[in-house]
Short mmCIF file of C-alpha atoms in Angstrom, two decimals:
data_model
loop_
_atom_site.label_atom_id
_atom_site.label_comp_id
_atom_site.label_asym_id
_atom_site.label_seq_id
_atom_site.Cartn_x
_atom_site.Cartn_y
_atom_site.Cartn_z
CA UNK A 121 -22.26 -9.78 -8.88
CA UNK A 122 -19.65 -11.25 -6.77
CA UNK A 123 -19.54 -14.08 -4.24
CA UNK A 124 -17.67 -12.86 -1.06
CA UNK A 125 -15.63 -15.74 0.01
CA UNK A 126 -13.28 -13.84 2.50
CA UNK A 127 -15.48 -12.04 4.55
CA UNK A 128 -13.91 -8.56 3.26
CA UNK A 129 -16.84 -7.00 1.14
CA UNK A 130 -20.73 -7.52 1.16
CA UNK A 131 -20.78 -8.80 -2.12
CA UNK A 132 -23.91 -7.42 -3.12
CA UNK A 133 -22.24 -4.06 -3.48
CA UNK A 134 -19.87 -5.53 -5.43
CA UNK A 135 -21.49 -5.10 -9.71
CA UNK A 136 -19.91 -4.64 -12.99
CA UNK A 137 -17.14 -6.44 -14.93
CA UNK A 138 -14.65 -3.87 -13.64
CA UNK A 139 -15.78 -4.26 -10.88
CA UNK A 140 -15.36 -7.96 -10.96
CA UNK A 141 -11.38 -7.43 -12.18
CA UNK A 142 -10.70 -5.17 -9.28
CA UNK A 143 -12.23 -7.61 -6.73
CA UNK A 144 -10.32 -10.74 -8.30
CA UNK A 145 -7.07 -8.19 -8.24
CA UNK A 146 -7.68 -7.69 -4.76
CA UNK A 147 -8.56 -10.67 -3.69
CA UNK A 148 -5.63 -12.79 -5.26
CA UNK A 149 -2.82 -10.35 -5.43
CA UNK A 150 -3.10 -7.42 -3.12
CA UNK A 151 -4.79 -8.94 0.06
CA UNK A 152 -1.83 -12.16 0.23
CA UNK A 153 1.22 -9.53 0.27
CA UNK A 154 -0.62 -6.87 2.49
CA UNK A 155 0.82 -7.42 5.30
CA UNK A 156 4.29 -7.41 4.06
CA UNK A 157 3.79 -4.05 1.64
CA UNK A 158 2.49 -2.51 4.96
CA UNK A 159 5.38 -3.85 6.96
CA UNK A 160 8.07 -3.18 4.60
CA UNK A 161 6.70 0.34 3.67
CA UNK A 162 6.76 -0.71 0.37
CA UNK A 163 5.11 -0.31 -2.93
CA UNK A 164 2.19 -2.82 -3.89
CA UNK A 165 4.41 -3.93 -7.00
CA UNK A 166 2.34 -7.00 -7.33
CA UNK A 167 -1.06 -5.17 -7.31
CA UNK A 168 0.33 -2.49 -10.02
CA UNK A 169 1.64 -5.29 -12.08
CA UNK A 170 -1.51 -7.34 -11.91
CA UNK A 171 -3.63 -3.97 -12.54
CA UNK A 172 -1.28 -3.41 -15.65
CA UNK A 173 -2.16 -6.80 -17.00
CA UNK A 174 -5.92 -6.86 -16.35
CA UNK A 175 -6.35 -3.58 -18.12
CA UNK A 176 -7.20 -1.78 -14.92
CA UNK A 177 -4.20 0.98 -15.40
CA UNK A 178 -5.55 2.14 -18.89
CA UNK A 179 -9.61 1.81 -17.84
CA UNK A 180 -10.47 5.61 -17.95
CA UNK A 181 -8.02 6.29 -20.92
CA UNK A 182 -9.88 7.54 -24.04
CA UNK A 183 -11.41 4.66 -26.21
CA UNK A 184 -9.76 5.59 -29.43
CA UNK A 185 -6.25 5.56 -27.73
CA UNK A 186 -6.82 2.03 -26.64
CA UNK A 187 -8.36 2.71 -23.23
CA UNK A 188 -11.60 1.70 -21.64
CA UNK A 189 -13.19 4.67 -21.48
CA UNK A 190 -15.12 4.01 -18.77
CA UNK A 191 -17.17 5.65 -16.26
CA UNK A 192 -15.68 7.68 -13.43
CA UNK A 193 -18.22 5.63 -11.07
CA UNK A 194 -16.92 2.38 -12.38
CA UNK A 195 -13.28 3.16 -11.14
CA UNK A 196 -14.30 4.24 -8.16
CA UNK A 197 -16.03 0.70 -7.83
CA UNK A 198 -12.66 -0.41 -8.22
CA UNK A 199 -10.92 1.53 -5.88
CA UNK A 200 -13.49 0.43 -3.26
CA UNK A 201 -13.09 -3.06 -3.60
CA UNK A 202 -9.70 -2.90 -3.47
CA UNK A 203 -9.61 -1.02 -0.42
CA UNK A 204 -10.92 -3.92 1.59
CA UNK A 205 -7.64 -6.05 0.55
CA UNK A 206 -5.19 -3.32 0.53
CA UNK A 207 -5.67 0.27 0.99
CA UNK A 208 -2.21 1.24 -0.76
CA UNK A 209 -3.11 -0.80 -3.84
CA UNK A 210 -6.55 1.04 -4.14
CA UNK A 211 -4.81 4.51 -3.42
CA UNK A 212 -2.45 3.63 -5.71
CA UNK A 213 -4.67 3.26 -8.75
CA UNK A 214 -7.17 5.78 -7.53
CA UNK A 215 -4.56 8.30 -7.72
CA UNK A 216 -2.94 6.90 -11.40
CA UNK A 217 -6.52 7.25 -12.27
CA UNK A 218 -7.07 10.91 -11.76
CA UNK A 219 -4.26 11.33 -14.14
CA UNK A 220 -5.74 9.37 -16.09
CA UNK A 221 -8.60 10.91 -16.33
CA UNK A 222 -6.82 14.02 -16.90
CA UNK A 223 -5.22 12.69 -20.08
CA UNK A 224 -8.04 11.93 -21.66
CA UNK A 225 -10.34 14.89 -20.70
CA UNK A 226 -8.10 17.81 -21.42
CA UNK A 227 -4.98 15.88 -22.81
CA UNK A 228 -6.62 17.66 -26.15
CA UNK A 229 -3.22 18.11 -28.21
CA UNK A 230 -1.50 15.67 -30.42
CA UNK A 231 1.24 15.01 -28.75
CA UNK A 232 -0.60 14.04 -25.59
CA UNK A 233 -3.04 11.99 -27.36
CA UNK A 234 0.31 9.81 -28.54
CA UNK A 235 1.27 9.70 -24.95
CA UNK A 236 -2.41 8.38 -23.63
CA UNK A 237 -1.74 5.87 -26.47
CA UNK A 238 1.38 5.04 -24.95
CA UNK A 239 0.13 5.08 -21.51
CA UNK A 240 -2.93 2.68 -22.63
CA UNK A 241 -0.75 0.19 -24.89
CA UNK A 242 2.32 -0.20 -21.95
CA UNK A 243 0.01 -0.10 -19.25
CA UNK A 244 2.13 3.31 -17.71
CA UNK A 245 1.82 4.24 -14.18
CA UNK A 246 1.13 8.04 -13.85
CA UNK A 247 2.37 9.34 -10.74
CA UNK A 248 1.59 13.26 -9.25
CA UNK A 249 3.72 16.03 -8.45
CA UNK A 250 1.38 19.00 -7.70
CA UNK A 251 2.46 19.47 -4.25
CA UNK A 252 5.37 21.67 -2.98
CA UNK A 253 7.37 22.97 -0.62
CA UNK A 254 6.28 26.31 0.52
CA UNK A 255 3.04 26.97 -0.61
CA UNK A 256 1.14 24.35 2.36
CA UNK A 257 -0.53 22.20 0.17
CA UNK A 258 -2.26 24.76 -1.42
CA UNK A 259 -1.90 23.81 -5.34
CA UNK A 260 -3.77 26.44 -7.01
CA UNK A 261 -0.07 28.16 -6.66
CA UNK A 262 3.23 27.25 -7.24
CA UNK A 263 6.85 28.11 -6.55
CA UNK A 264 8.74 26.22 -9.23
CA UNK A 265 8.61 27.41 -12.80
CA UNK A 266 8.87 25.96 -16.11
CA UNK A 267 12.33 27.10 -17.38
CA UNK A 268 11.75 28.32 -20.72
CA UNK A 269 14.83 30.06 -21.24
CA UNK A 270 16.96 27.62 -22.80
CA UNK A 271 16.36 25.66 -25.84
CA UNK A 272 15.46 22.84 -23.99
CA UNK A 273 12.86 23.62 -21.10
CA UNK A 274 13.24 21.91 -17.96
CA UNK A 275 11.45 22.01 -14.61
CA UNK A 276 12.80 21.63 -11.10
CA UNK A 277 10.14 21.36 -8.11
CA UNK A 278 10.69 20.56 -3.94
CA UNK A 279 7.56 18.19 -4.22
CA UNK A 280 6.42 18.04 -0.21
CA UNK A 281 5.29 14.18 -1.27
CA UNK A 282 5.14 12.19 -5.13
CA UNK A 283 3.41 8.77 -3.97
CA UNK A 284 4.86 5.89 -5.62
CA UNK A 285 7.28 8.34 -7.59
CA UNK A 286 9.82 5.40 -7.91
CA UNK A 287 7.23 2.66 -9.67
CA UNK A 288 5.94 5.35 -11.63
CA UNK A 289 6.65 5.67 -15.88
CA UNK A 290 5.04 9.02 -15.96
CA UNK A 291 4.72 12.18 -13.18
CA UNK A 292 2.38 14.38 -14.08
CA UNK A 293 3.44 17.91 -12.00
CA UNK A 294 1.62 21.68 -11.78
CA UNK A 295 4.25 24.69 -12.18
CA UNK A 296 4.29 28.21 -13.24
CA UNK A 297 4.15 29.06 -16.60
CA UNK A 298 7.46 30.27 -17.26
CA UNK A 299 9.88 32.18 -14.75
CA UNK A 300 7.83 35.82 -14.90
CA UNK A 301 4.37 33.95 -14.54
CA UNK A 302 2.39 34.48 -11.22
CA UNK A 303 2.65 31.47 -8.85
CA UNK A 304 -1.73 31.78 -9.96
CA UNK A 305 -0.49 31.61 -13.56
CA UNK A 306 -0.07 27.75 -13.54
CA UNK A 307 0.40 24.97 -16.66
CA UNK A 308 0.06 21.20 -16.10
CA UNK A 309 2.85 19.15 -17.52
CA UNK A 310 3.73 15.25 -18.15
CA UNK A 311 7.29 14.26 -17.28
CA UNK A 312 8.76 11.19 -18.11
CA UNK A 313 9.98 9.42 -14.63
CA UNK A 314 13.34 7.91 -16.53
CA UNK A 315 14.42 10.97 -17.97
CA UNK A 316 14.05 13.06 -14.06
CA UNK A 317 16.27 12.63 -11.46
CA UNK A 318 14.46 12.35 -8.11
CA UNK A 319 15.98 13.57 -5.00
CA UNK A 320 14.74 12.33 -1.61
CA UNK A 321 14.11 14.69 0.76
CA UNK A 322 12.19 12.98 3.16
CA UNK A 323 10.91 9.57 3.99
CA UNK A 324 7.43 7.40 4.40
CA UNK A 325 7.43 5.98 7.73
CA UNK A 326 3.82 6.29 8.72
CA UNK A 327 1.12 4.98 10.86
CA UNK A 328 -0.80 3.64 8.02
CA UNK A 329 -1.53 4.00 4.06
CA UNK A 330 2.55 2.82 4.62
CA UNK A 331 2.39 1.17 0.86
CA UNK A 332 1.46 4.56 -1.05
CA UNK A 333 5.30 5.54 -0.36
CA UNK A 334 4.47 9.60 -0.46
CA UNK A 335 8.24 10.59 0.03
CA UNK A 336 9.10 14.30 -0.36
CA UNK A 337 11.21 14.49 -3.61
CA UNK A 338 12.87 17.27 -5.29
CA UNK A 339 11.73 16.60 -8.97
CA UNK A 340 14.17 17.71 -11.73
CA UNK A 341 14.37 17.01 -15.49
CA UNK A 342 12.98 18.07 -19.58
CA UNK A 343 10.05 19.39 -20.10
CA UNK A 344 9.29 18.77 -23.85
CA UNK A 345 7.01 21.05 -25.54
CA UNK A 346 4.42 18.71 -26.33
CA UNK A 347 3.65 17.81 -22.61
CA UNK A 348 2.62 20.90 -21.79
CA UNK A 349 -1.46 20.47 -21.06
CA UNK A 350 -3.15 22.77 -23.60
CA UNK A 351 -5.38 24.47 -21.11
CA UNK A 352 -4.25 26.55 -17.79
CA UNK A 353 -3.52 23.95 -14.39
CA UNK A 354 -6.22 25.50 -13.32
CA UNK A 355 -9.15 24.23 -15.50
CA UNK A 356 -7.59 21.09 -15.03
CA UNK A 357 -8.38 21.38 -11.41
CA UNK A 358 -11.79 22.99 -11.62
CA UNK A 359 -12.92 21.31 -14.50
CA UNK A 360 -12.84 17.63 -13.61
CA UNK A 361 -9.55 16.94 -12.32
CA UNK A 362 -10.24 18.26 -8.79
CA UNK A 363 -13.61 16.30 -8.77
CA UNK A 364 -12.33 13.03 -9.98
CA UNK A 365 -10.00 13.26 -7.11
CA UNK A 366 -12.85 13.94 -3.76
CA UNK A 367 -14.48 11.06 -5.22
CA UNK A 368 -12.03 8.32 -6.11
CA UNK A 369 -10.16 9.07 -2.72
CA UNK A 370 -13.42 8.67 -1.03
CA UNK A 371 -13.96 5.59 -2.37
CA UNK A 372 -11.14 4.27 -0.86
CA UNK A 373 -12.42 5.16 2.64
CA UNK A 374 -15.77 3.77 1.42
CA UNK A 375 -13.88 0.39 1.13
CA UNK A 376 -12.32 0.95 4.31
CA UNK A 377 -15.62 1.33 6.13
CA UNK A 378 -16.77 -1.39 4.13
CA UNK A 379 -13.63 -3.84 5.25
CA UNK A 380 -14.49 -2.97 8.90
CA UNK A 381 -18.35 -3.67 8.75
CA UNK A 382 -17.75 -6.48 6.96
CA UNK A 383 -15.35 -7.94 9.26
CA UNK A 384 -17.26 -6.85 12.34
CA UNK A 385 -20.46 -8.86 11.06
CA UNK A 386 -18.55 -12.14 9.96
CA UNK A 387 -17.26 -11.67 13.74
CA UNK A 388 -21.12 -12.22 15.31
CA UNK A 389 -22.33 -14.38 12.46
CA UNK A 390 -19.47 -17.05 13.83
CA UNK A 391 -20.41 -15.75 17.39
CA UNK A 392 -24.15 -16.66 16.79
CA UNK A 393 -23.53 -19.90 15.18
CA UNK A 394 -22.19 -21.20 18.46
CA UNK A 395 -24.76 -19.97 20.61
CA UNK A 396 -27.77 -20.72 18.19
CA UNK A 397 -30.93 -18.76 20.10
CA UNK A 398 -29.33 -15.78 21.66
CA UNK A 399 -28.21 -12.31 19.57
CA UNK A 400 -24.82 -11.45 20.75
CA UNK A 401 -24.13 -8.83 22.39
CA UNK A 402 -21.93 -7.31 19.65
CA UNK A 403 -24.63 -7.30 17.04
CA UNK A 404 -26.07 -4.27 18.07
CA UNK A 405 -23.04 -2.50 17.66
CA UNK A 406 -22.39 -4.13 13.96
CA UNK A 407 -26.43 -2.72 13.41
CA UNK A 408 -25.28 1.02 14.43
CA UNK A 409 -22.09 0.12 12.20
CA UNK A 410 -23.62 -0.34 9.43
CA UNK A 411 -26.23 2.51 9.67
CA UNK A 412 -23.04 4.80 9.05
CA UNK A 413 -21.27 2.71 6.37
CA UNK A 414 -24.48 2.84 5.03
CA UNK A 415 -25.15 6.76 5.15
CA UNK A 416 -21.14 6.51 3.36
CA UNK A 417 -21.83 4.19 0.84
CA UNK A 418 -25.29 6.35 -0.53
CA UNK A 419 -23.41 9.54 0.21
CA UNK A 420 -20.44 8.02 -2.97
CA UNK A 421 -23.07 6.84 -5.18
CA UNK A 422 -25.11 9.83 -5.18
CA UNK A 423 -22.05 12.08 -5.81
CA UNK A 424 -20.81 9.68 -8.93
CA UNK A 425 -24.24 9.54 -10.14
CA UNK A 426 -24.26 13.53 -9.87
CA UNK A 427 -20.59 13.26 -11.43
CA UNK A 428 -21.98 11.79 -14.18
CA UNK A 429 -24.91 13.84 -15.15
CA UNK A 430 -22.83 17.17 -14.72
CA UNK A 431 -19.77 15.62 -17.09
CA UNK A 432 -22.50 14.74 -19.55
CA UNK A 433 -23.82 18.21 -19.47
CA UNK A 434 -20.54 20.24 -19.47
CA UNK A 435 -21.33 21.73 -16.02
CA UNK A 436 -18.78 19.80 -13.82
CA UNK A 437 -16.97 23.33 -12.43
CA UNK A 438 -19.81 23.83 -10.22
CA UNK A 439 -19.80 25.70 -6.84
CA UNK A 440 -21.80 23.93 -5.00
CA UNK A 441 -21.01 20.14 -6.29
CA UNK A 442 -17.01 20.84 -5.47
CA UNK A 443 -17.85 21.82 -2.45
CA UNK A 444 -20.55 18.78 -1.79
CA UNK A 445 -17.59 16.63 -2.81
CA UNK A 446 -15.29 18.08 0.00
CA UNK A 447 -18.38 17.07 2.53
CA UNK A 448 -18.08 13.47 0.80
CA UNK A 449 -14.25 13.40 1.88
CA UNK A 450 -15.10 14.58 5.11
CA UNK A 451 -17.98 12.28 5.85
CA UNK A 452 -16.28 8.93 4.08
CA UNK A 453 -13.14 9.25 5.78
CA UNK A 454 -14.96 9.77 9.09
CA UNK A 455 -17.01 6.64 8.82
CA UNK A 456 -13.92 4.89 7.97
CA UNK A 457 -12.19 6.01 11.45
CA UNK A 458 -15.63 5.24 13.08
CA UNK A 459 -16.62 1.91 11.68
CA UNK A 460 -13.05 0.60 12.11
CA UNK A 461 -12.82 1.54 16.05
CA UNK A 462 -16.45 0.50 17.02
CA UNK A 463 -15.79 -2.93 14.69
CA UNK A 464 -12.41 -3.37 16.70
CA UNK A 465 -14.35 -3.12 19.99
CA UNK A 466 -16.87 -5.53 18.34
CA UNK A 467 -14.23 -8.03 17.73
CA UNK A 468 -12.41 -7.48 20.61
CA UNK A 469 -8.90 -9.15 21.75
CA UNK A 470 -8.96 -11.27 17.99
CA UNK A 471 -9.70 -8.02 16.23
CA UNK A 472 -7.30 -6.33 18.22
CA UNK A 473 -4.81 -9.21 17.48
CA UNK A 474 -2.46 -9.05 14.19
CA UNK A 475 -2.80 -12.59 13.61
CA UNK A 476 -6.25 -12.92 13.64
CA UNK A 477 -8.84 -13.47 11.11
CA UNK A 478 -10.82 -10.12 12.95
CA UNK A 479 -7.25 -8.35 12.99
CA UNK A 480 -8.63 -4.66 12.31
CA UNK A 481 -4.66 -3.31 12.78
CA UNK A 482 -4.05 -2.38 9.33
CA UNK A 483 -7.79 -1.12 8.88
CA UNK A 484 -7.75 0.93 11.54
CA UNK A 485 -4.63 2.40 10.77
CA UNK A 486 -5.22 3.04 7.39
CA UNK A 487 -8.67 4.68 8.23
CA UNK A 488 -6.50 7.27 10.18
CA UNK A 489 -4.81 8.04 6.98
CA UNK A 490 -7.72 9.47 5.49
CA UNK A 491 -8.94 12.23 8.05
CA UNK A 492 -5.29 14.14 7.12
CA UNK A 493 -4.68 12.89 3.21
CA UNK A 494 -5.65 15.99 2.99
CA UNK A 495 -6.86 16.94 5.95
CA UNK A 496 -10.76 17.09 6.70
CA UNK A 497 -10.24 20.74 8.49
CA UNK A 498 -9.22 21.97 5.51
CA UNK A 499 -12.02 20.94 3.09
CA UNK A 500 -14.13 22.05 6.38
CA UNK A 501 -12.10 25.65 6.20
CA UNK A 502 -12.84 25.52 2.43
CA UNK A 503 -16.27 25.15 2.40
CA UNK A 504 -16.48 27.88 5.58
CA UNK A 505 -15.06 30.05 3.18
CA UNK A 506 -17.45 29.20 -0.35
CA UNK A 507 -20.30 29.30 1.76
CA UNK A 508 -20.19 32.90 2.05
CA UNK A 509 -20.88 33.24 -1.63
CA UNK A 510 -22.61 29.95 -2.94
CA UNK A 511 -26.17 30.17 -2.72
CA UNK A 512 -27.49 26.73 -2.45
CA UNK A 513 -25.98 24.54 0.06
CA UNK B 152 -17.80 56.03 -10.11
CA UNK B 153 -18.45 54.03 -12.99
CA UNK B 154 -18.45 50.09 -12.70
CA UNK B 155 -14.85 50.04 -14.33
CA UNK B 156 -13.63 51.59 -11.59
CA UNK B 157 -15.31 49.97 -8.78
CA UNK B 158 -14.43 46.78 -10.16
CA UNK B 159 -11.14 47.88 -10.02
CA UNK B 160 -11.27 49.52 -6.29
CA UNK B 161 -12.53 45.82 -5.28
CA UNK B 162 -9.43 44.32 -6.85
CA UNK B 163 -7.48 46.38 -5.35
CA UNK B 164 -8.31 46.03 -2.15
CA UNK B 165 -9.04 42.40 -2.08
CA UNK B 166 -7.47 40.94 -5.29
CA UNK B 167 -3.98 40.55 -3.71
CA UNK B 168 -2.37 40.99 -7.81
CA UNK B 169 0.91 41.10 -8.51
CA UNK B 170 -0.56 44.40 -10.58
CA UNK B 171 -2.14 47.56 -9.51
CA UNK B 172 -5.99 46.95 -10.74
CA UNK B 173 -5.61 50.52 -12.55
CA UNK B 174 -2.77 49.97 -14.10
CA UNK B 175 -4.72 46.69 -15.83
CA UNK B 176 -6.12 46.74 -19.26
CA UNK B 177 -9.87 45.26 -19.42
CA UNK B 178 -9.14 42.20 -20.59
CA UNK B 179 -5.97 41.33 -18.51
CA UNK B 180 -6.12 37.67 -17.48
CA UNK B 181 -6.78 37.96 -13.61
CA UNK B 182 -5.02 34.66 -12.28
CA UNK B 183 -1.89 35.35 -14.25
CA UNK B 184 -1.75 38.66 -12.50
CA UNK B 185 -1.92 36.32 -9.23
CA UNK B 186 -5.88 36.27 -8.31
CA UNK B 187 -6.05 33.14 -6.11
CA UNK B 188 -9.11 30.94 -5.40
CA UNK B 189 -8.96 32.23 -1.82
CA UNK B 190 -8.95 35.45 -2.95
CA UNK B 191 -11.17 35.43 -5.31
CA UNK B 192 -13.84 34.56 -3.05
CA UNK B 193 -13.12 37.80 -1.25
CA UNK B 194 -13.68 39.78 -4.50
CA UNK B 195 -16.99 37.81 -5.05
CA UNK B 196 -18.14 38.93 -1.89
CA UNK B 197 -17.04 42.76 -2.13
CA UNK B 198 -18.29 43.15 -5.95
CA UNK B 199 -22.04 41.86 -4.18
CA UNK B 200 -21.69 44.48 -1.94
CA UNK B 201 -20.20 47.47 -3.48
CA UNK B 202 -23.10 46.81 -7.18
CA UNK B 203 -25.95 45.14 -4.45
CA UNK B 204 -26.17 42.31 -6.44
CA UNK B 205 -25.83 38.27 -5.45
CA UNK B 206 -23.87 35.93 -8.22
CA UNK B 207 -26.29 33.09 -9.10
CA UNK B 208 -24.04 29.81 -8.53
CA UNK B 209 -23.87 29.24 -12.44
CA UNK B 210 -21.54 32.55 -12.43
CA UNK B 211 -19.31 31.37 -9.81
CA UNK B 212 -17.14 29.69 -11.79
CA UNK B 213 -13.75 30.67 -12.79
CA UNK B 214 -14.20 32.14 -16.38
CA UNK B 215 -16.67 34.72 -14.34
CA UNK B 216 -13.49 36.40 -12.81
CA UNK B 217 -10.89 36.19 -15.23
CA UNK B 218 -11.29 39.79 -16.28
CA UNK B 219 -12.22 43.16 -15.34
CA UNK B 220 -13.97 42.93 -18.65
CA UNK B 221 -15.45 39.02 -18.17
CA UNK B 222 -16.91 41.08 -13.98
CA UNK B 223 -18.30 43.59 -15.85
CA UNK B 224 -20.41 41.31 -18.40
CA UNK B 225 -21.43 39.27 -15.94
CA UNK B 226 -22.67 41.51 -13.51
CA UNK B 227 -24.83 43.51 -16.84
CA UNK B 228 -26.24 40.24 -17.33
CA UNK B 229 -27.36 40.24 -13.81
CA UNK B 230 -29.93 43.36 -14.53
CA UNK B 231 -28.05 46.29 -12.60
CA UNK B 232 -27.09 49.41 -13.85
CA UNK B 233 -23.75 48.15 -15.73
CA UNK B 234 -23.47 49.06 -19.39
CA UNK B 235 -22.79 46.30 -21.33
CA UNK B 236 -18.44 46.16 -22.49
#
């Protein structure tokens, strides 16, 4: 367990050795440059090269390639503390991490069982580049092919965003399987970053989340044979890919809803220790806070918990879990918009202050990010439509 | 009309393929022939329908719908009147 000392996260919540590393990350790399990676719109280099070092990059890479191994719940421990110091850092290495966890899962073949051993030993930053142009973030298709007419394939993509594409040593990008294949007909492939050329083709300049730098690129460059994922795109979405996603994404709201409670309740504690004998008047608020960062937090650890049980048993493509994990997004990244507005009324003109202690700018900003990363009406539209056949809800 | 072809008549009409569904062969891969998740979901619900039968969430899972001959086993395993491929 943890000792808070900066009044970001209730440190009981805070277990585990990894845990532990992503707090200390957080707390002593992230949170100090915050401010400026948010400012600048620019990546958390610091954070990535402090999560590099403390083994945090290469957690949920396969054992015998020299990574952790370690629980999907675990990282999204991680990403939660993080969140609290710097939501771009923990959205940075929750979404490495799903590519991580792709590696290892169905990175099955030789070739990418070198390449996790790479990624594990050099501590290599996977970036994603399954969105597009065209198809409105919908990436069981694609547009782009994998051009397997020449000796030497190559792949050229209109990404609609690749976050942190620049810091990145590997993207890891959805296409069809050749030129005839059916946009459906999809394969899963690991580029290296150095050997692409990367095309702007729009900027970052957002209200919050400014550090995740989610430019539009158009991706070009080889595809060797070998990084080809041995199993269809689609598996890789259905079969624990997509999961890992809803629920190391949520985790970052989590954090953020965390960050705001926490903040909120440090606010009346110091309110209360001047006027020893009354309950200020904000401390019923912080109570109704935390009744919904509380509903959040049980909401993440039941669906890890569930996560767990149905990756031990083989069952993780599952109907009714994917689409329990959609209602996790939903409800997370709600509380995070919720807690962080009530806890900046709580806190009032030094919450709504940048300079403050209380400031809740960047929190409430960031919280924002996460109703439309992807956007909660679609999950909602999603699960409208799998209701009609999914029995159980 | 056998289950072939009403399996086929629902793909048809609510597959959205790149294929006709009677030009397929049985154990054409359905989502390289373009089946979608979206519209998959729309085959799902016509196949319960047209054989009167519900999927059991443990069949709604891709593998379930990746072939006219993959429909076909599944719904025989779910007691109706479908021989067996």
């Amino acid at each position: 367990m943890t000792t808070s000392d900066d009044g970001v996260v209730a440190p009981s919540l805070v277990e585990g050795e990894w845990a532990r590393v992503g707090w200390e990350v957080g707390r002593d790399v992230a949170a100090p440059v915050a401010d400026e990676v948010d400012r600048d719109a620019r990546v958390p280099r610091e954070a990535i090269e402090a999560m590099r070092q403390r083994g945090l990059l290469s957690m949920l890479l396969p054992r015998d390639a020299g990574g952790g191994e370690a629980g999907v719940a675990e990282a999204a421990q991680v990403a939660r503390v993080l969140a609290g110091h710097c939501a771009s850092s923990a959205l940075v290495f929750a979404m490495h991490s799903i590519e991580a966890y792709n590696l290892r899962r169905h990175g099955t073949s030789s070739p990418l069982r070198d390449l996790a051993r790479e990624a594990a030993a050099d501590g290599l930053l996977i970036a994603n580049a399954n969105s597009e142009v065209g198809v409105g973030g919908d990436v069981s298709r694609s547009i782009a092919a994998v051009d397997t007419t020449t000796t030497s394939w190559t792949l050229d993509k209109a990404c609609l965003a690749i976050s942190y594409a620049e810091a990145s040593d590997l993207i890891f990008a959805s296409a069809r399987r050749d030129e005839d294949a059916a946009e459906t007909d999809q394969v899963f492939v690991a580029l290296r970053r150095g050997d692409c050329r990367l095309e702007t083709q729009s900027g970052w300049d957002t209200l919050g989340l400014r550090g995740t730098c989610s430019q539009g690129y158009r991706l070009s460059g080889p595809v060797a044979r070998g990084s080809v994922f041995p199993v269809p795109f689609a598996t890789i979405a259905n079969d624990g890919g997509g999961q890992v996603r809803q629920l190391l994404l949520s985790a970052v709201w989590v954090g953020l809803a965390d960050a705001a409670l926490a903040r909120a309740h440090a606010f009346v504690q110091a309110a209360a220790r001047k006027a020893v004998g009354t309950v200020p008047p904000g401390a019923l608020r912080v109570a109704e806070i935390a009744e919904r960062v509380q509903g959040a937090r049980a909401l993440l650890v039941a669906a890890a918990e569930r996560f767990a049980s149905l990756e031990a048993a083989g069952q993780l493509e599952n109907l009714p879990f994917q689409m329990s994990l959609r209602t996790l997004k939903v409800a997370t990244s709600s509380a995070a918009v919720e807690a962080a507005t009530r806890a900046l009324e709580v806190c009032g003109i030094v919450g709504f202050k940048r300079d403050s202690p209380f400031s809740m700018d960047r929190i409430v900003r960031d919280a924002h990010g996460g109703l439309v990363m992807v956007s909660n009406d679609r999950y909602l539209q999603d699960n409208a439509r799998t209701l009609l056949v999914a029995k159980h809800l | 009309m056998d289950a072939d072809a009403t399996i086929r008549r629902v793909l048809e009409e609510h597959g959205r393929l790149s294929t006709p569904a009677t030009a397929l062969a049985t154990d054409d891969d359905l989502y390289q022939r373009g089946l979608s998740s979206h519209a998959s979901v729309n085959v799902m619900l016509a196949l319960e329908e047209a054989f009167g039968v519900e999927f059991p969430d443990e069949l709604l899972r891709k593998s379930t719908f990746q072939s006219i001959g993959s429909i076909r086993g599944a719904l025989a395993g779910l007691g109706n009147a479908v021989p067996p491929a």
